[in-house]
Coordinates of C-alpha atoms and ligand atoms in Angstrom, one line a residue:
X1 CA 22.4 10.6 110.5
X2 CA 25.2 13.3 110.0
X3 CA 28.7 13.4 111.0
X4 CA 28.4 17.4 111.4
X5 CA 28.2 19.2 114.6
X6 CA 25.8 22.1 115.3
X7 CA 28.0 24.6 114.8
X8 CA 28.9 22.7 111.2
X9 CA 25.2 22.9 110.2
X10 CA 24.8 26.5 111.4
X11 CA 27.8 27.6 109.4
X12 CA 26.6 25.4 106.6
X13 CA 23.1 27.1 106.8
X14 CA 24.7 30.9 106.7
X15 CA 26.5 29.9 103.5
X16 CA 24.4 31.8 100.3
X17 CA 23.5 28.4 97.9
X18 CA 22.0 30.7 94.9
X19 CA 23.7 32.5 91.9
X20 CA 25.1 36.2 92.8
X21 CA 23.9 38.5 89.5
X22 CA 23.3 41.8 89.6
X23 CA 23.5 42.0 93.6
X24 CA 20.6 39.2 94.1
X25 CA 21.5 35.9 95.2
X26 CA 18.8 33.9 92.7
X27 CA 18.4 30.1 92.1
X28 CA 19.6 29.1 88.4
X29 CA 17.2 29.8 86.0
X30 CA 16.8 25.9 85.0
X31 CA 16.1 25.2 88.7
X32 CA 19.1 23.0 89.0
X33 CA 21.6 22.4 92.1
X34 CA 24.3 20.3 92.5
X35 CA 25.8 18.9 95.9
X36 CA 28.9 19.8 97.6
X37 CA 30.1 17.1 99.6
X38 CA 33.0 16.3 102.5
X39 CA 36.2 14.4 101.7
X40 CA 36.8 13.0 104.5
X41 CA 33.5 11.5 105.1
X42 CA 31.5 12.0 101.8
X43 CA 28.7 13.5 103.3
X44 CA 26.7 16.1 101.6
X45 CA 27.0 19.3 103.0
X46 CA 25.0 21.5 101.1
X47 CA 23.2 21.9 97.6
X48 CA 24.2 24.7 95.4
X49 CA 22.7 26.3 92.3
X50 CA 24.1 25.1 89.3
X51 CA 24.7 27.6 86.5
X52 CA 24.2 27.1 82.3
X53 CA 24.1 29.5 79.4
X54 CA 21.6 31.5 80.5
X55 CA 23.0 32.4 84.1
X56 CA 26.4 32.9 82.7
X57 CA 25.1 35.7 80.2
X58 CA 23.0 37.1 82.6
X59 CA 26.1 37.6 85.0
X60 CA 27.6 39.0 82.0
X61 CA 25.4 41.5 81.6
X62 CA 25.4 42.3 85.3
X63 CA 29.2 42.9 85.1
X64 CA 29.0 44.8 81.6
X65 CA 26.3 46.9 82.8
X66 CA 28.2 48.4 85.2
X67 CA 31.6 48.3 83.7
X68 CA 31.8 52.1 83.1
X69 CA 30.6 53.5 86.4
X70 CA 32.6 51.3 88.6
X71 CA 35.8 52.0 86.6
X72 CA 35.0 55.7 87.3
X73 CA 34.6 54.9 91.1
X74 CA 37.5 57.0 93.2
X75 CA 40.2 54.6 93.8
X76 CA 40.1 55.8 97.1
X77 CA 36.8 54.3 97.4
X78 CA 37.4 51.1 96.0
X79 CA 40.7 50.6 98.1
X80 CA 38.0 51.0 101.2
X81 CA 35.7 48.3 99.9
X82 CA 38.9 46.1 100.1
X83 CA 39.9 46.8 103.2
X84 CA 36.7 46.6 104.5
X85 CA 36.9 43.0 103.4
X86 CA 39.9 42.0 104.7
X87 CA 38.6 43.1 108.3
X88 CA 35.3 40.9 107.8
X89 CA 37.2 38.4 106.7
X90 CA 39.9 38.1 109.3
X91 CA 37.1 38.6 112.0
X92 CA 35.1 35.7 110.6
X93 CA 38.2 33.7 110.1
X94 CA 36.9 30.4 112.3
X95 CA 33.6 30.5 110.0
X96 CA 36.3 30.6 106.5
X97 CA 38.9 28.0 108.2
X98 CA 35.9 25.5 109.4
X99 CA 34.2 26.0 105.7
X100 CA 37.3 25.1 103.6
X101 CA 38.0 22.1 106.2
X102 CA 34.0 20.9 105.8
X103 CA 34.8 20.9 101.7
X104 CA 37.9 20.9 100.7
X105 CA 39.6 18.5 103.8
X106 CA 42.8 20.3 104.8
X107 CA 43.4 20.3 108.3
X108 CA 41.9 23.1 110.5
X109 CA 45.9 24.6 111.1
X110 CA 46.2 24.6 107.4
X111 CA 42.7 26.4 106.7
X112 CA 43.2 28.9 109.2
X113 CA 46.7 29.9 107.2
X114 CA 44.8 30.3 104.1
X115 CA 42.3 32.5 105.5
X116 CA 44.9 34.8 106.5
X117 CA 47.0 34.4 102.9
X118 CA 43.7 34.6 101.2
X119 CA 42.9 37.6 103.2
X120 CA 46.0 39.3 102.8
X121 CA 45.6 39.7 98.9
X122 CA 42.4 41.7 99.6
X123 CA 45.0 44.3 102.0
X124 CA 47.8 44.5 99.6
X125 CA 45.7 45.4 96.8
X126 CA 43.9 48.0 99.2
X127 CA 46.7 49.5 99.5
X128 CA 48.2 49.5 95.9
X129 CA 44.4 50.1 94.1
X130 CA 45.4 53.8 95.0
X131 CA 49.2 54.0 93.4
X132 CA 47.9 53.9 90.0
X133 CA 51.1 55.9 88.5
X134 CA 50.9 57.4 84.7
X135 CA 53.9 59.5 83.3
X136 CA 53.9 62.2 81.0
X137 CA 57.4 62.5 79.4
X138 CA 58.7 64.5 76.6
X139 CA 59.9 62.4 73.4
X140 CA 63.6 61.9 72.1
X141 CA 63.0 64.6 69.4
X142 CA 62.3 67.1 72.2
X143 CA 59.0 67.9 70.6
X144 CA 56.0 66.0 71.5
X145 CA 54.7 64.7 74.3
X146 CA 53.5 61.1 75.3
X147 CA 51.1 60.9 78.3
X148 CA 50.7 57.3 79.6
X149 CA 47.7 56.0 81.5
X150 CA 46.3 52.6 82.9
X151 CA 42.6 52.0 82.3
X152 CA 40.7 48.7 84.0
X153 CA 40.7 46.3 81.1
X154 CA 37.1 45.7 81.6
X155 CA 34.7 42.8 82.5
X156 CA 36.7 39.5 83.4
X157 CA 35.8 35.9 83.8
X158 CA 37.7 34.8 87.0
X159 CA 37.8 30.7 86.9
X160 CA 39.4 29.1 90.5
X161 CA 40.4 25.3 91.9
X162 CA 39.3 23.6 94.8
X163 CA 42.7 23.7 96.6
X164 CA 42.9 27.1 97.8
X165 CA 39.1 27.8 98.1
X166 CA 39.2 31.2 99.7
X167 CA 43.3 31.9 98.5
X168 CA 42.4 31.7 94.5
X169 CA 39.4 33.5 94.9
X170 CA 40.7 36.6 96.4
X171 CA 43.9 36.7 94.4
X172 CA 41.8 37.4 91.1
X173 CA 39.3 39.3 93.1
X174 CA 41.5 41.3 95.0
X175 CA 43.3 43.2 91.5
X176 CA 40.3 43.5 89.7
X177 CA 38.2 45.6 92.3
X178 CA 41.8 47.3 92.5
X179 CA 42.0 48.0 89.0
X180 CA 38.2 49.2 88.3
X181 CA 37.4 46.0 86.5
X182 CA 33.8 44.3 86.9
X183 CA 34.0 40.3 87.5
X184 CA 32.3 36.9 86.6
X185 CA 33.5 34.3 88.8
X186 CA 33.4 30.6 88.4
X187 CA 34.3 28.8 91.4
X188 CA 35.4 24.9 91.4
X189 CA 32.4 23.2 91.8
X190 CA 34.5 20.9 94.5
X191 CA 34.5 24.1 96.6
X192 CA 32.1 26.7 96.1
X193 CA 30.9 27.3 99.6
X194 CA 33.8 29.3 100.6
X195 CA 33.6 31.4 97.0
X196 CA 30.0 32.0 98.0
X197 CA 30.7 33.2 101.9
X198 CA 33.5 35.3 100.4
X199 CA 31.3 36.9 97.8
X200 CA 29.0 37.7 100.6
X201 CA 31.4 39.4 102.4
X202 CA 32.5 41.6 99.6
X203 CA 28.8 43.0 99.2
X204 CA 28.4 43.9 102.9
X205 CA 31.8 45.7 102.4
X206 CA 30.3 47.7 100.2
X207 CA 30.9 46.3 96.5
X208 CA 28.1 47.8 94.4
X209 CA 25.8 45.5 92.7
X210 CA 27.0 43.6 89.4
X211 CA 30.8 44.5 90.1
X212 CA 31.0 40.5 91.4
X213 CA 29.0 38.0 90.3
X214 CA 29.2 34.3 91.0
X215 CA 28.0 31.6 88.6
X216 CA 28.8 27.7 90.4
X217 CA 28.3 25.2 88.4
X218 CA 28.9 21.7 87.5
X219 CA 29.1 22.6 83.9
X220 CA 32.5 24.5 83.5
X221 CA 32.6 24.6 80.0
X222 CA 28.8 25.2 79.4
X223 CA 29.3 28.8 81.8
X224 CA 32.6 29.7 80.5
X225 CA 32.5 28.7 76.5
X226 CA 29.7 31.6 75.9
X227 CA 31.9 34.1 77.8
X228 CA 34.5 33.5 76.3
X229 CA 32.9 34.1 72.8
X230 CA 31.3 37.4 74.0
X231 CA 33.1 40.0 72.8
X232 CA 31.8 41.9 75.9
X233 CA 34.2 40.0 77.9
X234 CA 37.9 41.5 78.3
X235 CA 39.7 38.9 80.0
X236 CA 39.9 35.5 81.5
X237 CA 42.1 34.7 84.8
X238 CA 42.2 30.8 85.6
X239 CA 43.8 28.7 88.1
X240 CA 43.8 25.6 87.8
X241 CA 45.5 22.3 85.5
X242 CA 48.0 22.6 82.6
X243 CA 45.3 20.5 80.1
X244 CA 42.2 23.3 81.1
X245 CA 44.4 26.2 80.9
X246 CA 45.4 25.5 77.3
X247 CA 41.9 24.8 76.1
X248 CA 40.7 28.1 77.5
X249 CA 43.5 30.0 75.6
X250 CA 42.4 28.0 72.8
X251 CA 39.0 29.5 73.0
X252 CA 40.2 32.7 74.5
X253 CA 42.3 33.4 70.7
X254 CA 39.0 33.5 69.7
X255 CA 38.8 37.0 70.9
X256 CA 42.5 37.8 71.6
X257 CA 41.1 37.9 75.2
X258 CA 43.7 39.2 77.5
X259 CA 44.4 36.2 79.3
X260 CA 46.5 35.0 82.7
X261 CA 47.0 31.8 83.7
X262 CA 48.2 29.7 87.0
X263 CA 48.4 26.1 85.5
X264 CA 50.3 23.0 87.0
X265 CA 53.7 22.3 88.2
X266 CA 56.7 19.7 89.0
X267 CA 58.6 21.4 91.5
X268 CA 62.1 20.3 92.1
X269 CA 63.5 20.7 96.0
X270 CA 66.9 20.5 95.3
X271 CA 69.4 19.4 98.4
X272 CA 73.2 20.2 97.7
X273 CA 75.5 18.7 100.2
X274 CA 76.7 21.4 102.1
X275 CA 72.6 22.3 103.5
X276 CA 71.4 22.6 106.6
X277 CA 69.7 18.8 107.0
X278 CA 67.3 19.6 109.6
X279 CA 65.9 22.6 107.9
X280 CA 65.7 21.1 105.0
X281 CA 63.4 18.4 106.1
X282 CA 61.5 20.9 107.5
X283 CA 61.3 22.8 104.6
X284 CA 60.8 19.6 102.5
X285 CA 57.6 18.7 104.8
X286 CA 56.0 22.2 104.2
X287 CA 56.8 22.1 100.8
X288 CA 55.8 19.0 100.1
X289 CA 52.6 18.3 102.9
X290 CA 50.8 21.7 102.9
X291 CA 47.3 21.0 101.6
X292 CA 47.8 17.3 101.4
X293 CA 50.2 17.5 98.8
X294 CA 47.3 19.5 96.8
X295 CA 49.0 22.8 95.8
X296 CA 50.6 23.9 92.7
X297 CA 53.9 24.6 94.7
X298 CA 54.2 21.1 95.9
X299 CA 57.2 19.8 95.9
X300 CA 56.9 17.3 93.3
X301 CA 60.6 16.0 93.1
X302 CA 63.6 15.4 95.9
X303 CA 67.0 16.3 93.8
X304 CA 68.8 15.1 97.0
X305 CA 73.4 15.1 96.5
X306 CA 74.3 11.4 96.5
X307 CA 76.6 12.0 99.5
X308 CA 73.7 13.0 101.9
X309 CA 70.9 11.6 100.9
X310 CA 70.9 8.7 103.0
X311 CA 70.9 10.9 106.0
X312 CA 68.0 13.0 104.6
X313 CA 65.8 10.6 103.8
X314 CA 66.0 8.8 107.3
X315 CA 65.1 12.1 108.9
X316 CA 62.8 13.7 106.3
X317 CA 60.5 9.5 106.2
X318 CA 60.8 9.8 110.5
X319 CA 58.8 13.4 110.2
X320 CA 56.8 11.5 107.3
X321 CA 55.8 9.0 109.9
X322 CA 55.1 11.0 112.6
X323 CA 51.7 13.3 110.6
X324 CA 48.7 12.0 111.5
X325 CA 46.2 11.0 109.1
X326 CA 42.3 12.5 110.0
X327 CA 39.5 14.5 109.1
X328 CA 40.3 18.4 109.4
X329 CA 38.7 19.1 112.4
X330 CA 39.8 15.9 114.6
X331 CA 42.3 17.6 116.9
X332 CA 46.0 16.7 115.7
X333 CA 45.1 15.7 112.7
X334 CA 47.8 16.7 110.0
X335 CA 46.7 15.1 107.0
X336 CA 43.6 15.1 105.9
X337 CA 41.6 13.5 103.1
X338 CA 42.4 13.9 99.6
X339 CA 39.4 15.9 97.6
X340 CA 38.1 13.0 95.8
X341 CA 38.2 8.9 94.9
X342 CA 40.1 9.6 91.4
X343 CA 42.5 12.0 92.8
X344 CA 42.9 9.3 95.3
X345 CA 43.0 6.6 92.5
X346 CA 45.3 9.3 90.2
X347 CA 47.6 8.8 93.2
X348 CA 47.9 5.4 93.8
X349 CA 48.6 5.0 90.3
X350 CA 51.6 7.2 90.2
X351 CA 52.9 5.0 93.1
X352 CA 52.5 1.7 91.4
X353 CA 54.1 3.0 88.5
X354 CA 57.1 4.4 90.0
X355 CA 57.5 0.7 91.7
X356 CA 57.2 -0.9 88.4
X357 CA 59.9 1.8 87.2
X358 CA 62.3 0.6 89.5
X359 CA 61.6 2.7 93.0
X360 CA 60.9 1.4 96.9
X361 CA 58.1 2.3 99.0
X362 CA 59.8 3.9 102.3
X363 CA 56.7 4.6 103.7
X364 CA 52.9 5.0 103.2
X365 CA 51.8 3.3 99.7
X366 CA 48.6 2.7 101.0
X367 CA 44.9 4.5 101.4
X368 CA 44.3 5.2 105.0
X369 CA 41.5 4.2 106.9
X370 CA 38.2 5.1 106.9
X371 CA 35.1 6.8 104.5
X372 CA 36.8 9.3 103.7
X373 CA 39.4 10.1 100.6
X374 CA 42.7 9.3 102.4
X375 CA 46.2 8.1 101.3
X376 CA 49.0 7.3 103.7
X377 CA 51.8 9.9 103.1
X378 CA 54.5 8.4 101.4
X379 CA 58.1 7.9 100.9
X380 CA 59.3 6.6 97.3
X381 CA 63.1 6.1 97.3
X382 CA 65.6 5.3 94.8
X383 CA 63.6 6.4 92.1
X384 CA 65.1 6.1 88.3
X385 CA 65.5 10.2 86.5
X386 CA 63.3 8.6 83.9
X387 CA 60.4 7.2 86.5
X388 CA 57.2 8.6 85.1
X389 CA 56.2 10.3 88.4
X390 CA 59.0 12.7 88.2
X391 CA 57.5 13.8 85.0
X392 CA 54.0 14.4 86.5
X393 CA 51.9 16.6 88.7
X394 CA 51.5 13.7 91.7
X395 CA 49.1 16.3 93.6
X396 CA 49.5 14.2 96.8
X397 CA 51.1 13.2 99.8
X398 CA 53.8 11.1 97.6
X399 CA 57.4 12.1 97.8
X400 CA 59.8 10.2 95.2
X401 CA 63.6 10.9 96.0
X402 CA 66.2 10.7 93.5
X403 CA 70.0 11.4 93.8
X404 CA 72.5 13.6 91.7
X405 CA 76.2 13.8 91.8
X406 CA 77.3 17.5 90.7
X407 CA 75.9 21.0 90.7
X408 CA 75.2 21.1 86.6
X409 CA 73.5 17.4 86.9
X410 CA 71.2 19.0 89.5
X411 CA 70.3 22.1 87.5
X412 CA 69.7 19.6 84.4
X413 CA 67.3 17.6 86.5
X414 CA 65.4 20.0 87.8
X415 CA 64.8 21.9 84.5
X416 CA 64.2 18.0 82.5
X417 CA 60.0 18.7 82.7
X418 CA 57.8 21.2 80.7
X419 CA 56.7 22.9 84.1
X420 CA 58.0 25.7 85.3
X421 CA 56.0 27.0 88.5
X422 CA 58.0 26.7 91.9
X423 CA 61.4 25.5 93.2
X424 CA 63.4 25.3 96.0
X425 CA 66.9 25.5 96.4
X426 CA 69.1 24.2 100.1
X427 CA 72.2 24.9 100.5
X428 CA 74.1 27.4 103.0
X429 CA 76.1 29.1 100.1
X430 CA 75.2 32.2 98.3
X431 CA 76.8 32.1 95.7
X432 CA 75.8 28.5 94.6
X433 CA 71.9 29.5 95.1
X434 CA 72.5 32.6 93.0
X435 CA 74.2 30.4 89.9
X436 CA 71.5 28.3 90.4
X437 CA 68.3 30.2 90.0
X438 CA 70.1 31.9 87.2
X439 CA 70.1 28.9 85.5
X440 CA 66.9 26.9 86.6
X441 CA 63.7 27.8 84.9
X442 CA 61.2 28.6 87.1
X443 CA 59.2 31.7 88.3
X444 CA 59.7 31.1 92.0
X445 CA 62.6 29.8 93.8
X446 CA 62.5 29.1 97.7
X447 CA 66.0 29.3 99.3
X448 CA 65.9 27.6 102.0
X449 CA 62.3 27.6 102.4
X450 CA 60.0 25.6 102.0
X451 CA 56.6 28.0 101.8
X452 CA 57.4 31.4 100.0
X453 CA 53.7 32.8 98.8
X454 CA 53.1 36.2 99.9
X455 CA 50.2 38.6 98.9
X456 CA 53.3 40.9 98.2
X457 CA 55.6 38.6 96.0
X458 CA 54.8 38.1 92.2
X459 CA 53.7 34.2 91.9
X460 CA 53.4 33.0 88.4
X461 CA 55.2 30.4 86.2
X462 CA 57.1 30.3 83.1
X463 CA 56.8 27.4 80.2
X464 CA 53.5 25.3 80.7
X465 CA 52.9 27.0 84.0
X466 CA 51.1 29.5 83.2
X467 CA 51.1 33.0 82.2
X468 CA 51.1 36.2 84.3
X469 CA 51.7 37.1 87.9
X470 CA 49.4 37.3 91.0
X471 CA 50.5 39.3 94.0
X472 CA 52.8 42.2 94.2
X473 CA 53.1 45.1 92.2
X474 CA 52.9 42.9 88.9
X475 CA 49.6 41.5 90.3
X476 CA 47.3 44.7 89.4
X477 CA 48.6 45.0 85.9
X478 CA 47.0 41.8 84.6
X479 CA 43.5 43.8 85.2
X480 CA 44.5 47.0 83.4
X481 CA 45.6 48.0 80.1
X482 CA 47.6 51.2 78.7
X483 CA 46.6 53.4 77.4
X484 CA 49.0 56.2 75.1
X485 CA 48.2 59.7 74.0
X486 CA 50.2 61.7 71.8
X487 CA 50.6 65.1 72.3
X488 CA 51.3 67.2 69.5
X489 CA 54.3 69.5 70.4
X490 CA 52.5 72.9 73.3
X491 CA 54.9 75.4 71.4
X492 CA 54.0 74.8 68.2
X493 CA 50.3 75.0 69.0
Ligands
NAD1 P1 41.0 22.0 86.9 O1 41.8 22.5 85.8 O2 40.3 20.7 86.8 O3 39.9 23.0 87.3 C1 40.1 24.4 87.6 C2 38.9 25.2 87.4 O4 38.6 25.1 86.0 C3 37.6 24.7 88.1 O5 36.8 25.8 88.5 C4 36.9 23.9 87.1 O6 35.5 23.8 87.3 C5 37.2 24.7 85.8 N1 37.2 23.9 84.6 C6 37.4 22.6 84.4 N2 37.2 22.2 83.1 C7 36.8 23.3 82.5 C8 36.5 23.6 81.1 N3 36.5 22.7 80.2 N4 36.2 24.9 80.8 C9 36.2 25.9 81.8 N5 36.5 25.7 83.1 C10 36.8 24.4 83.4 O7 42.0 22.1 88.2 P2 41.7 21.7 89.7 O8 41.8 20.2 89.7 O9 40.5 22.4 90.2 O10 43.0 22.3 90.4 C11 44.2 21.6 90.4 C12 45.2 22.2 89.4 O11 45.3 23.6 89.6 C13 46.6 21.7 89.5 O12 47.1 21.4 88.3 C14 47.3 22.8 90.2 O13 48.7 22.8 90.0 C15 46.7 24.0 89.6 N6 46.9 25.1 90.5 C16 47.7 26.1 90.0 C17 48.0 27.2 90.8 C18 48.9 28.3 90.3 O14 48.8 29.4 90.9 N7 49.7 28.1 89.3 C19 47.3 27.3 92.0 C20 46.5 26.3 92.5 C21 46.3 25.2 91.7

């Protein structure tokens, strides 16, 4: 018996389940699948092919193969293949919404905002694949002359997460079709399905054999371990957590691969007294709610002034209360499950312990009802600075308030973790959010709001959050590599 409607199973059914190499969707060559399941009820949905050694290579090759040729390819051209995409996938933008709801959980709303984020990376970097600017300047000595260039930096091995399915996928894949480079790309084996529709789409825009290729698998290391050993490969891109990241640039020194890298974060959302309360409740919800609680940018801690806090968190645990737990695609639903039973279990966890630190359950506390993965969103108030949530990725609907008393105490808080990804910032003067950001260390601030990722802003972290930028002008850069020619001086010739 299945929980899916027809129009699930149809979807389901137009999905690809093989391996993309060399412009052939093919089973794995040891015959293997694995299953790809629903959070919210924990039925399977579809069986894909399941990648080793072998596949991984022989997507390798694919991409090497074709290296040269495709980073000869008119820019022009390649800008068209993007924006080809983005047009297939804005018009099939129920099909990618119901897809990430059916495996990854988020609520239909939510989805549907991805697919037009996600889809927005594959525009932008349409549009900047064809400002690919040199220089050609004289030196100091007024002799010689250096000419500059940017080459694609060659094959890459793109690795994504499950929480932005369609988002992390095309935010890699977007820049490197941009930039002439030729891909491998490892999706989370949580989420392929949407990888695999999205890989589809970019061959019937046009993408030449071999340029993508997608190995799923349920054996990360055991596709991405020989890849990043073969000196064919010129660079690894990974989203994903803080732990993973570091062993891949431990096995990416290997080969001085060129490497970027979106890890973790513990996002402070800092409240001063003078804010705007209702926005920043609002803002706090987005910030803290999108995806379940399952993003990078999560708000992770509530730095909330002493003197409104009280008013705050009344407001911000009524607008807690009011989301409504449910699968995805139940109308009204607002949260939906979380991806799996240990995230769900990683959660509680952190909840218990900040209780036995010394904080009060508001709100929530408590798995919701029902087959599926859910946790009640939650309220954890009066939490100690050294509470052991505060210092960890919750990656959940869990939001621990704590209190400061001055402007430098705030900045001290928010800067007290080895993360470094996203912040936010409330309050109504300038000049106070501009001494701030100077001072906090993170690569992305939010002033008074709560969601701030845009196709055409740089999004990257400093310290243990990662290397690199994707998005904007910065985001094209990570797939090419200079190149400099010295010219000896025309006169003397
Ligand atoms: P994860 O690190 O477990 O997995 C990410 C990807 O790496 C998946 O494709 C997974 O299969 C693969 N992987 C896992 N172990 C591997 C190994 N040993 N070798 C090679 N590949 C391996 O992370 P996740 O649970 O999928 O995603 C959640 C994490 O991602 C959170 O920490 C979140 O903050 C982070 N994230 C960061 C950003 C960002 O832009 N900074 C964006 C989204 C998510």
């Amino acid at each position: 018996m299945t929980n899916l409607t027809e129009r699930e199973q149809e979807l389901l059914a137009s999905v690809p389940k093989g391996l993309l190499i060399a412009g052939q969707w093919q089973e794995a060559s040891s015959g293997k699948t694995f299953p790809v399941a629903d959070p919210a009820t924990g039925e399977v949905l579809a069986h894909v092919a399941d990648a080793g050694r072998a596949d991984a290579e022989a997507a390798l090759d694919a991409a090497d193969k074709v290296q040269a040729d495709w980073a000869r390819t008119p820019s022009r051209q390649r800008s068209e293949i993007l924006r080809r995409a983005y047009e297939i996938v804005t018009e099939r933008a129920d099909d990618f919404a119901l897809l990430m709801t059916l495996e990854m959980g988020k609520p239909l709303d939510q989805a549907r905002a991805e697919v037009v984020y996600g889809a927005e990376f594959l525009r932008w970097f349409a549009e900047e694949a064809v400002r690919d600017y040199g220089r050609y300047v004289t030196t100091p000595e007024g002799n010689n002359k250096i000419l500059v260039q940017q080459k694609p930096v060659g094959p890459c091995l793109l690795i994504t997460p499950w929480n932005f399915p369609l988002a992390m996928a095309t935010r890699k894949v977007g820049p490197a079709v941009a930039a002439g480079c030729t891909m491998v790309l490892k999706p989370a084996k949580l989420t392929p399905l949407t990888a695999q529709l999205f890989a589809d789409v970019m061959i019937e825009a046009g993408l030449p054999s071999g340029v993508l290729n997608v190995v799923s698998s349920s054996r990360a290391g055991e596709v991405s371990g020989p890849l990043l050993r073969d000196p064919r490969l010129r660079k690894v891109s990974f989203t994903g957590s803080t732990p993973v990241g570091k062993q891949l640039m431990a096995e990416a020194s290997e080969n001085v691969l060129r490497s970027s890298m979106e890890l973790g974060g513990n996002a402070p959302f800092i409240v001063f007294e003078d804010a705007d309360l209702a926005k920043a409740v609002e803002g706090a919800l987005a910030a803290k709610m999108r995806n379940m609680g399952e993003a990078c940018t999560a708000a992770n801690r509530f730095l909330v002034h002493e003197d409104v806090v009280e008013e705050f968190t009344a407001a911000f645990t009524t607008a807690m209360q009011e989301l409504k737990l449910g699968r995805g695609t139940e109308p009204g639903s607002t949260v939906g499950p979380l991806i799996d039973g240990r995230a769900r279990d990683d959660v509680h966890a952190l909840v218990l312990g900040a209780v036995e630190d010394g904080a009060t359950i508001a709100l929530g506390g408590r798995f919701g009802e029902g087959a599926g993965y859910f946790y009640e969103p939650t309220v954890l108030t009066g939490v100690p600075h050294d509470a052991r949530i505060l210092g960890q990725e919750i990656f959940g609907p869990v939001a621990p308030i704590t209190t400061f008393s001055s402007e430098a105490e705030a900045i001290a808080l928010a800067n007290a973790t080895e993360y470094g990804l996203a912040s936010y910032i409330y309050t109504r003067d300038h000049s106070r959010l501009l001494r701030v950001a100077e001072q906090i260390e993170f690569g992305l601030v939010g002033f008074n709001a709560g969601v701030i990722s845009n196709a055409a802003a740089p999004f990257g972290g400093v310290k243990q959050s990662g290397l690199g930028r994707e998005g904007g002008a910065e985001g094209i850069a990570e797939y090419t590599t200079v190149q400099y020619i010295g010219i000896s001086d025309p006169y003397k010739n």
